[in-house]
């Protein structure tokens, strides 16, 4: 399983505990450090627009996809896992969706309240996905 964290990264205790819980359930889990050791210490909603811009510029889709690719390659070539699932939360949720496009090597995914998800990323999905998203009911 590829576990894709929120902006607080794998350094956050709760993210490590969740990855461990997947492991206890029998999954081999890879949790790439999506921020190269510099995750956010502040929620995106609490950042100024300038802070948000700087943070997101340091974790572009191209940079993040490259890090995820290393994790996926490890699962497939080193561990010989042929069916890879991904789960992503907030920031990582967008990337769980991105990696469900055809030809990526990810078989199934789950995302909880994905942030910054683009319509083009949604329509590119070719594999099964589940989503959890809270919102207001009118």
JSON list of N, CA, C and O in Angstrom, two decimals, residues 88-129:
[
{"chain": "A", "resi": 88, "resn": "UNK", "atom": "N", "xyz": [-4.84, 8.21, 0.48]},
{"chain": "A", "resi": 88, "resn": "UNK", "atom": "CA", "xyz": [-4.30, 9.55, 0.67]},
{"chain": "A", "resi": 88, "resn": "UNK", "atom": "C", "xyz": [-5.25, 10.43, 1.45]},
{"chain": "A", "resi": 88, "resn": "UNK", "atom": "O", "xyz": [-6.47, 10.30, 1.33]},
{"chain": "A", "resi": 89, "resn": "UNK", "atom": "N", "xyz": [-4.67, 11.32, 2.21]},
{"chain": "A", "resi": 89, "resn": "UNK", "atom": "CA", "xyz": [-5.44, 12.19, 3.10]},
{"chain": "A", "resi": 89, "resn": "UNK", "atom": "C", "xyz": [-5.10, 13.65, 2.81]},
{"chain": "A", "resi": 89, "resn": "UNK", "atom": "O", "xyz": [-3.93, 14.02, 2.81]},
{"chain": "A", "resi": 90, "resn": "UNK", "atom": "N", "xyz": [-6.12, 14.45, 2.54]},
{"chain": "A", "resi": 90, "resn": "UNK", "atom": "CA", "xyz": [-5.99, 15.87, 2.26]},
{"chain": "A", "resi": 90, "resn": "UNK", "atom": "C", "xyz": [-4.99, 16.09, 1.12]},
{"chain": "A", "resi": 90, "resn": "UNK", "atom": "O", "xyz": [-5.28, 15.77, -0.01]},
{"chain": "A", "resi": 91, "resn": "UNK", "atom": "N", "xyz": [-3.80, 16.60, 1.42]},
{"chain": "A", "resi": 91, "resn": "UNK", "atom": "CA", "xyz": [-2.79, 16.78, 0.38]},
{"chain": "A", "resi": 91, "resn": "UNK", "atom": "C", "xyz": [-2.55, 15.47, -0.37]},
{"chain": "A", "resi": 91, "resn": "UNK", "atom": "O", "xyz": [-2.55, 15.43, -1.60]},
{"chain": "A", "resi": 92, "resn": "UNK", "atom": "N", "xyz": [-2.35, 14.39, 0.34]},
{"chain": "A", "resi": 92, "resn": "UNK", "atom": "CA", "xyz": [-2.10, 13.09, -0.28]},
{"chain": "A", "resi": 92, "resn": "UNK", "atom": "C", "xyz": [-3.29, 12.53, -1.03]},
{"chain": "A", "resi": 92, "resn": "UNK", "atom": "O", "xyz": [-3.13, 11.70, -1.92]},
{"chain": "A", "resi": 93, "resn": "UNK", "atom": "N", "xyz": [-4.51, 12.99, -0.68]},
{"chain": "A", "resi": 93, "resn": "UNK", "atom": "CA", "xyz": [-5.70, 12.53, -1.37]},
{"chain": "A", "resi": 93, "resn": "UNK", "atom": "C", "xyz": [-5.69, 12.87, -2.85]},
{"chain": "A", "resi": 93, "resn": "UNK", "atom": "O", "xyz": [-6.10, 12.07, -3.69]},
{"chain": "A", "resi": 94, "resn": "UNK", "atom": "N", "xyz": [-5.21, 14.06, -3.15]},
{"chain": "A", "resi": 94, "resn": "UNK", "atom": "CA", "xyz": [-5.10, 14.45, -4.56]},
{"chain": "A", "resi": 94, "resn": "UNK", "atom": "C", "xyz": [-4.21, 13.47, -5.32]},
{"chain": "A", "resi": 94, "resn": "UNK", "atom": "O", "xyz": [-4.51, 13.06, -6.43]},
{"chain": "A", "resi": 95, "resn": "UNK", "atom": "N", "xyz": [-3.13, 13.08, -4.68]},
{"chain": "A", "resi": 95, "resn": "UNK", "atom": "CA", "xyz": [-2.16, 12.21, -5.35]},
{"chain": "A", "resi": 95, "resn": "UNK", "atom": "C", "xyz": [-2.66, 10.77, -5.41]},
{"chain": "A", "resi": 95, "resn": "UNK", "atom": "O", "xyz": [-2.32, 10.04, -6.36]},
{"chain": "A", "resi": 96, "resn": "UNK", "atom": "N", "xyz": [-3.47, 10.35, -4.46]},
{"chain": "A", "resi": 96, "resn": "UNK", "atom": "CA", "xyz": [-4.11, 9.03, -4.58]},
{"chain": "A", "resi": 96, "resn": "UNK", "atom": "C", "xyz": [-4.94, 9.00, -5.85]},
{"chain": "A", "resi": 96, "resn": "UNK", "atom": "O", "xyz": [-4.91, 8.02, -6.60]},
{"chain": "A", "resi": 97, "resn": "UNK", "atom": "N", "xyz": [-5.67, 10.09, -6.14]},
{"chain": "A", "resi": 97, "resn": "UNK", "atom": "CA", "xyz": [-6.46, 10.17, -7.36]},
{"chain": "A", "resi": 97, "resn": "UNK", "atom": "C", "xyz": [-5.54, 10.19, -8.59]},
{"chain": "A", "resi": 97, "resn": "UNK", "atom": "O", "xyz": [-5.80, 9.51, -9.57]},
{"chain": "A", "resi": 98, "resn": "UNK", "atom": "N", "xyz": [-4.50, 10.99, -8.55]},
{"chain": "A", "resi": 98, "resn": "UNK", "atom": "CA", "xyz": [-3.59, 11.11, -9.70]},
{"chain": "A", "resi": 98, "resn": "UNK", "atom": "C", "xyz": [-3.01, 9.75, -10.08]},
{"chain": "A", "resi": 98, "resn": "UNK", "atom": "O", "xyz": [-2.80, 9.47, -11.26]},
{"chain": "A", "resi": 99, "resn": "UNK", "atom": "N", "xyz": [-2.74, 8.91, -9.08]},
{"chain": "A", "resi": 99, "resn": "UNK", "atom": "CA", "xyz": [-2.10, 7.62, -9.34]},
{"chain": "A", "resi": 99, "resn": "UNK", "atom": "C", "xyz": [-3.09, 6.52, -9.70]},
{"chain": "A", "resi": 99, "resn": "UNK", "atom": "O", "xyz": [-2.71, 5.36, -9.82]},
{"chain": "A", "resi": 100, "resn": "UNK", "atom": "N", "xyz": [-4.35, 6.88, -9.90]},
{"chain": "A", "resi": 100, "resn": "UNK", "atom": "CA", "xyz": [-5.35, 5.91, -10.35]},
{"chain": "A", "resi": 100, "resn": "UNK", "atom": "C", "xyz": [-5.64, 6.06, -11.84]},
{"chain": "A", "resi": 100, "resn": "UNK", "atom": "O", "xyz": [-6.53, 5.40, -12.37]},
{"chain": "A", "resi": 101, "resn": "UNK", "atom": "N", "xyz": [-4.87, 6.89, -12.50]},
{"chain": "A", "resi": 101, "resn": "UNK", "atom": "CA", "xyz": [-5.00, 7.02, -13.95]},
{"chain": "A", "resi": 101, "resn": "UNK", "atom": "C", "xyz": [-4.44, 5.75, -14.61]},
{"chain": "A", "resi": 101, "resn": "UNK", "atom": "O", "xyz": [-3.65, 5.01, -14.00]},
{"chain": "A", "resi": 102, "resn": "UNK", "atom": "N", "xyz": [-4.83, 5.52, -15.84]},
{"chain": "A", "resi": 102, "resn": "UNK", "atom": "CA", "xyz": [-4.39, 4.32, -16.56]},
{"chain": "A", "resi": 102, "resn": "UNK", "atom": "C", "xyz": [-2.87, 4.29, -16.70]},
{"chain": "A", "resi": 102, "resn": "UNK", "atom": "O", "xyz": [-2.23, 5.31, -16.99]},
{"chain": "A", "resi": 103, "resn": "UNK", "atom": "N", "xyz": [-2.30, 3.11, -16.49]},
{"chain": "A", "resi": 103, "resn": "UNK", "atom": "CA", "xyz": [-0.88, 2.90, -16.71]},
{"chain": "A", "resi": 103, "resn": "UNK", "atom": "C", "xyz": [0.03, 3.30, -15.57]},
{"chain": "A", "resi": 103, "resn": "UNK", "atom": "O", "xyz": [1.25, 3.24, -15.71]},
{"chain": "A", "resi": 104, "resn": "UNK", "atom": "N", "xyz": [-0.51, 3.70, -14.43]},
{"chain": "A", "resi": 104, "resn": "UNK", "atom": "CA", "xyz": [0.35, 4.12, -13.32]},
{"chain": "A", "resi": 104, "resn": "UNK", "atom": "C", "xyz": [0.85, 2.95, -12.48]},
{"chain": "A", "resi": 104, "resn": "UNK", "atom": "O", "xyz": [1.83, 3.09, -11.78]},
{"chain": "A", "resi": 105, "resn": "UNK", "atom": "N", "xyz": [0.13, 1.84, -12.51]},
{"chain": "A", "resi": 105, "resn": "UNK", "atom": "CA", "xyz": [0.52, 0.69, -11.70]},
{"chain": "A", "resi": 105, "resn": "UNK", "atom": "C", "xyz": [-0.20, 0.59, -10.37]},
{"chain": "A", "resi": 105, "resn": "UNK", "atom": "O", "xyz": [0.04, -0.33, -9.61]},
{"chain": "A", "resi": 106, "resn": "UNK", "atom": "N", "xyz": [-1.09, 1.53, -10.10]},
{"chain": "A", "resi": 106, "resn": "UNK", "atom": "CA", "xyz": [-1.88, 1.48, -8.87]},
{"chain": "A", "resi": 106, "resn": "UNK", "atom": "C", "xyz": [-3.25, 0.91, -9.23]},
{"chain": "A", "resi": 106, "resn": "UNK", "atom": "O", "xyz": [-3.89, 1.35, -10.17]},
{"chain": "A", "resi": 107, "resn": "UNK", "atom": "N", "xyz": [-3.70, -0.09, -8.46]},
{"chain": "A", "resi": 107, "resn": "UNK", "atom": "CA", "xyz": [-4.91, -0.83, -8.80]},
{"chain": "A", "resi": 107, "resn": "UNK", "atom": "C", "xyz": [-6.19, -0.26, -8.22]},
{"chain": "A", "resi": 107, "resn": "UNK", "atom": "O", "xyz": [-7.25, -0.35, -8.82]},
{"chain": "A", "resi": 108, "resn": "UNK", "atom": "N", "xyz": [-6.11, 0.31, -7.02]},
{"chain": "A", "resi": 108, "resn": "UNK", "atom": "CA", "xyz": [-7.30, 0.78, -6.32]},
{"chain": "A", "resi": 108, "resn": "UNK", "atom": "C", "xyz": [-6.89, 1.86, -5.33]},
{"chain": "A", "resi": 108, "resn": "UNK", "atom": "O", "xyz": [-5.74, 1.88, -4.87]},
{"chain": "A", "resi": 109, "resn": "UNK", "atom": "N", "xyz": [-7.81, 2.76, -5.00]},
{"chain": "A", "resi": 109, "resn": "UNK", "atom": "CA", "xyz": [-7.42, 3.83, -4.09]},
{"chain": "A", "resi": 109, "resn": "UNK", "atom": "C", "xyz": [-8.56, 4.34, -3.23]},
{"chain": "A", "resi": 109, "resn": "UNK", "atom": "O", "xyz": [-9.74, 4.08, -3.48]},
{"chain": "A", "resi": 110, "resn": "UNK", "atom": "N", "xyz": [-8.15, 5.07, -2.22]},
{"chain": "A", "resi": 110, "resn": "UNK", "atom": "CA", "xyz": [-9.06, 5.73, -1.30]},
{"chain": "A", "resi": 110, "resn": "UNK", "atom": "C", "xyz": [-8.49, 7.11, -1.01]},
{"chain": "A", "resi": 110, "resn": "UNK", "atom": "O", "xyz": [-7.27, 7.26, -0.85]},
{"chain": "A", "resi": 111, "resn": "UNK", "atom": "N", "xyz": [-9.37, 8.10, -0.91]},
{"chain": "A", "resi": 111, "resn": "UNK", "atom": "CA", "xyz": [-8.93, 9.45, -0.55]},
{"chain": "A", "resi": 111, "resn": "UNK", "atom": "C", "xyz": [-9.92, 10.02, 0.45]},
{"chain": "A", "resi": 111, "resn": "UNK", "atom": "O", "xyz": [-11.13, 9.85, 0.31]},
{"chain": "A", "resi": 112, "resn": "UNK", "atom": "N", "xyz": [-9.39, 10.68, 1.45]},
{"chain": "A", "resi": 112, "resn": "UNK", "atom": "CA", "xyz": [-10.22, 11.39, 2.42]},
{"chain": "A", "resi": 112, "resn": "UNK", "atom": "C", "xyz": [-9.97, 12.88, 2.22]},
{"chain": "A", "resi": 112, "resn": "UNK", "atom": "O", "xyz": [-8.84, 13.34, 2.25]},
{"chain": "A", "resi": 113, "resn": "UNK", "atom": "N", "xyz": [-11.04, 13.60, 2.02]},
{"chain": "A", "resi": 113, "resn": "UNK", "atom": "CA", "xyz": [-11.06, 15.04, 1.78]},
{"chain": "A", "resi": 113, "resn": "UNK", "atom": "C", "xyz": [-9.85, 15.54, 0.99]},
{"chain": "A", "resi": 113, "resn": "UNK", "atom": "O", "xyz": [-9.05, 16.34, 1.47]},
{"chain": "A", "resi": 114, "resn": "UNK", "atom": "N", "xyz": [-9.72, 15.06, -0.28]},
{"chain": "A", "resi": 114, "resn": "UNK", "atom": "CA", "xyz": [-8.57, 15.49, -1.08]},
{"chain": "A", "resi": 114, "resn": "UNK", "atom": "C", "xyz": [-8.58, 17.00, -1.32]},
{"chain": "A", "resi": 114, "resn": "UNK", "atom": "O", "xyz": [-9.62, 17.58, -1.59]},
{"chain": "A", "resi": 115, "resn": "UNK", "atom": "N", "xyz": [-7.42, 17.61, -1.21]},
{"chain": "A", "resi": 115, "resn": "UNK", "atom": "CA", "xyz": [-7.32, 19.05, -1.44]},
{"chain": "A", "resi": 115, "resn": "UNK", "atom": "C", "xyz": [-6.65, 19.32, -2.78]},
{"chain": "A", "resi": 115, "resn": "UNK", "atom": "O", "xyz": [-5.85, 18.54, -3.27]},
{"chain": "A", "resi": 116, "resn": "UNK", "atom": "N", "xyz": [-7.01, 20.44, -3.37]},
{"chain": "A", "resi": 116, "resn": "UNK", "atom": "CA", "xyz": [-6.43, 20.92, -4.63]},
{"chain": "A", "resi": 116, "resn": "UNK", "atom": "C", "xyz": [-6.64, 19.96, -5.80]},
{"chain": "A", "resi": 116, "resn": "UNK", "atom": "O", "xyz": [-5.93, 20.04, -6.80]},
{"chain": "A", "resi": 117, "resn": "UNK", "atom": "N", "xyz": [-7.58, 19.06, -5.69]},
{"chain": "A", "resi": 117, "resn": "UNK", "atom": "CA", "xyz": [-7.88, 18.11, -6.75]},
{"chain": "A", "resi": 117, "resn": "UNK", "atom": "C", "xyz": [-8.45, 18.85, -7.97]},
{"chain": "A", "resi": 117, "resn": "UNK", "atom": "O", "xyz": [-9.33, 19.69, -7.83]},
{"chain": "A", "resi": 118, "resn": "UNK", "atom": "N", "xyz": [-7.93, 18.52, -9.13]},
{"chain": "A", "resi": 118, "resn": "UNK", "atom": "CA", "xyz": [-8.35, 19.16, -10.37]},
{"chain": "A", "resi": 118, "resn": "UNK", "atom": "C", "xyz": [-9.33, 18.26, -11.13]},
{"chain": "A", "resi": 118, "resn": "UNK", "atom": "O", "xyz": [-9.23, 17.03, -11.06]},
{"chain": "A", "resi": 119, "resn": "UNK", "atom": "N", "xyz": [-10.25, 18.86, -11.88]},
{"chain": "A", "resi": 119, "resn": "UNK", "atom": "CA", "xyz": [-11.20, 18.08, -12.68]},
{"chain": "A", "resi": 119, "resn": "UNK", "atom": "C", "xyz": [-10.49, 17.13, -13.63]},
{"chain": "A", "resi": 119, "resn": "UNK", "atom": "O", "xyz": [-10.93, 16.00, -13.83]},
{"chain": "A", "resi": 120, "resn": "UNK", "atom": "N", "xyz": [-9.40, 17.57, -14.22]},
{"chain": "A", "resi": 120, "resn": "UNK", "atom": "CA", "xyz": [-8.66, 16.72, -15.16]},
{"chain": "A", "resi": 120, "resn": "UNK", "atom": "C", "xyz": [-8.11, 15.47, -14.46]},
{"chain": "A", "resi": 120, "resn": "UNK", "atom": "O", "xyz": [-8.00, 14.41, -15.09]},
{"chain": "A", "resi": 121, "resn": "UNK", "atom": "N", "xyz": [-7.80, 15.58, -13.19]},
{"chain": "A", "resi": 121, "resn": "UNK", "atom": "CA", "xyz": [-7.29, 14.43, -12.44]},
{"chain": "A", "resi": 121, "resn": "UNK", "atom": "C", "xyz": [-8.43, 13.46, -12.12]},
{"chain": "A", "resi": 121, "resn": "UNK", "atom": "O", "xyz": [-8.22, 12.24, -12.08]},
{"chain": "A", "resi": 122, "resn": "UNK", "atom": "N", "xyz": [-9.61, 13.99, -11.93]},
{"chain": "A", "resi": 122, "resn": "UNK", "atom": "CA", "xyz": [-10.77, 13.13, -11.66]},
{"chain": "A", "resi": 122, "resn": "UNK", "atom": "C", "xyz": [-11.15, 12.34, -12.91]},
{"chain": "A", "resi": 122, "resn": "UNK", "atom": "O", "xyz": [-11.34, 11.13, -12.85]},
{"chain": "A", "resi": 123, "resn": "UNK", "atom": "N", "xyz": [-11.24, 13.01, -14.04]},
{"chain": "A", "resi": 123, "resn": "UNK", "atom": "CA", "xyz": [-11.67, 12.32, -15.27]},
{"chain": "A", "resi": 123, "resn": "UNK", "atom": "C", "xyz": [-10.61, 11.34, -15.76]},
{"chain": "A", "resi": 123, "resn": "UNK", "atom": "O", "xyz": [-10.93, 10.44, -16.55]},
{"chain": "A", "resi": 124, "resn": "UNK", "atom": "N", "xyz": [-9.37, 11.47, -15.33]},
{"chain": "A", "resi": 124, "resn": "UNK", "atom": "CA", "xyz": [-8.31, 10.55, -15.74]},
{"chain": "A", "resi": 124, "resn": "UNK", "atom": "C", "xyz": [-8.34, 9.23, -14.97]},
{"chain": "A", "resi": 124, "resn": "UNK", "atom": "O", "xyz": [-7.67, 8.27, -15.36]},
{"chain": "A", "resi": 125, "resn": "UNK", "atom": "N", "xyz": [-9.12, 9.15, -13.91]},
{"chain": "A", "resi": 125, "resn": "UNK", "atom": "CA", "xyz": [-9.18, 7.94, -13.09]},
{"chain": "A", "resi": 125, "resn": "UNK", "atom": "C", "xyz": [-9.73, 6.78, -13.90]},
{"chain": "A", "resi": 125, "resn": "UNK", "atom": "O", "xyz": [-10.79, 6.89, -14.53]},
{"chain": "A", "resi": 126, "resn": "UNK", "atom": "N", "xyz": [-9.01, 5.67, -13.88]},
{"chain": "A", "resi": 126, "resn": "UNK", "atom": "CA", "xyz": [-9.44, 4.47, -14.60]},
{"chain": "A", "resi": 126, "resn": "UNK", "atom": "C", "xyz": [-9.62, 3.27, -13.67]},
{"chain": "A", "resi": 126, "resn": "UNK", "atom": "O", "xyz": [-10.12, 2.24, -14.09]},
{"chain": "A", "resi": 127, "resn": "UNK", "atom": "N", "xyz": [-9.20, 3.39, -12.45]},
{"chain": "A", "resi": 127, "resn": "UNK", "atom": "CA", "xyz": [-9.29, 2.29, -11.50]},
{"chain": "A", "resi": 127, "resn": "UNK", "atom": "C", "xyz": [-10.22, 2.65, -10.36]},
{"chain": "A", "resi": 127, "resn": "UNK", "atom": "O", "xyz": [-10.49, 3.83, -10.13]},
{"chain": "A", "resi": 128, "resn": "UNK", "atom": "N", "xyz": [-10.71, 1.64, -9.63]},
{"chain": "A", "resi": 128, "resn": "UNK", "atom": "CA", "xyz": [-11.67, 1.91, -8.55]},
{"chain": "A", "resi": 128, "resn": "UNK", "atom": "C", "xyz": [-11.12, 2.85, -7.49]},
{"chain": "A", "resi": 128, "resn": "UNK", "atom": "O", "xyz": [-9.95, 2.78, -7.12]},
{"chain": "A", "resi": 129, "resn": "UNK", "atom": "N", "xyz": [-12.02, 3.71, -7.00]},
{"chain": "A", "resi": 129, "resn": "UNK", "atom": "CA", "xyz": [-11.64, 4.67, -5.97]},
{"chain": "A", "resi": 129, "resn": "UNK", "atom": "C", "xyz": [-12.83, 4.88, -5.04]},
{"chain": "A", "resi": 129, "resn": "UNK", "atom": "O", "xyz": [-13.98, 4.81, -5.46]}
]
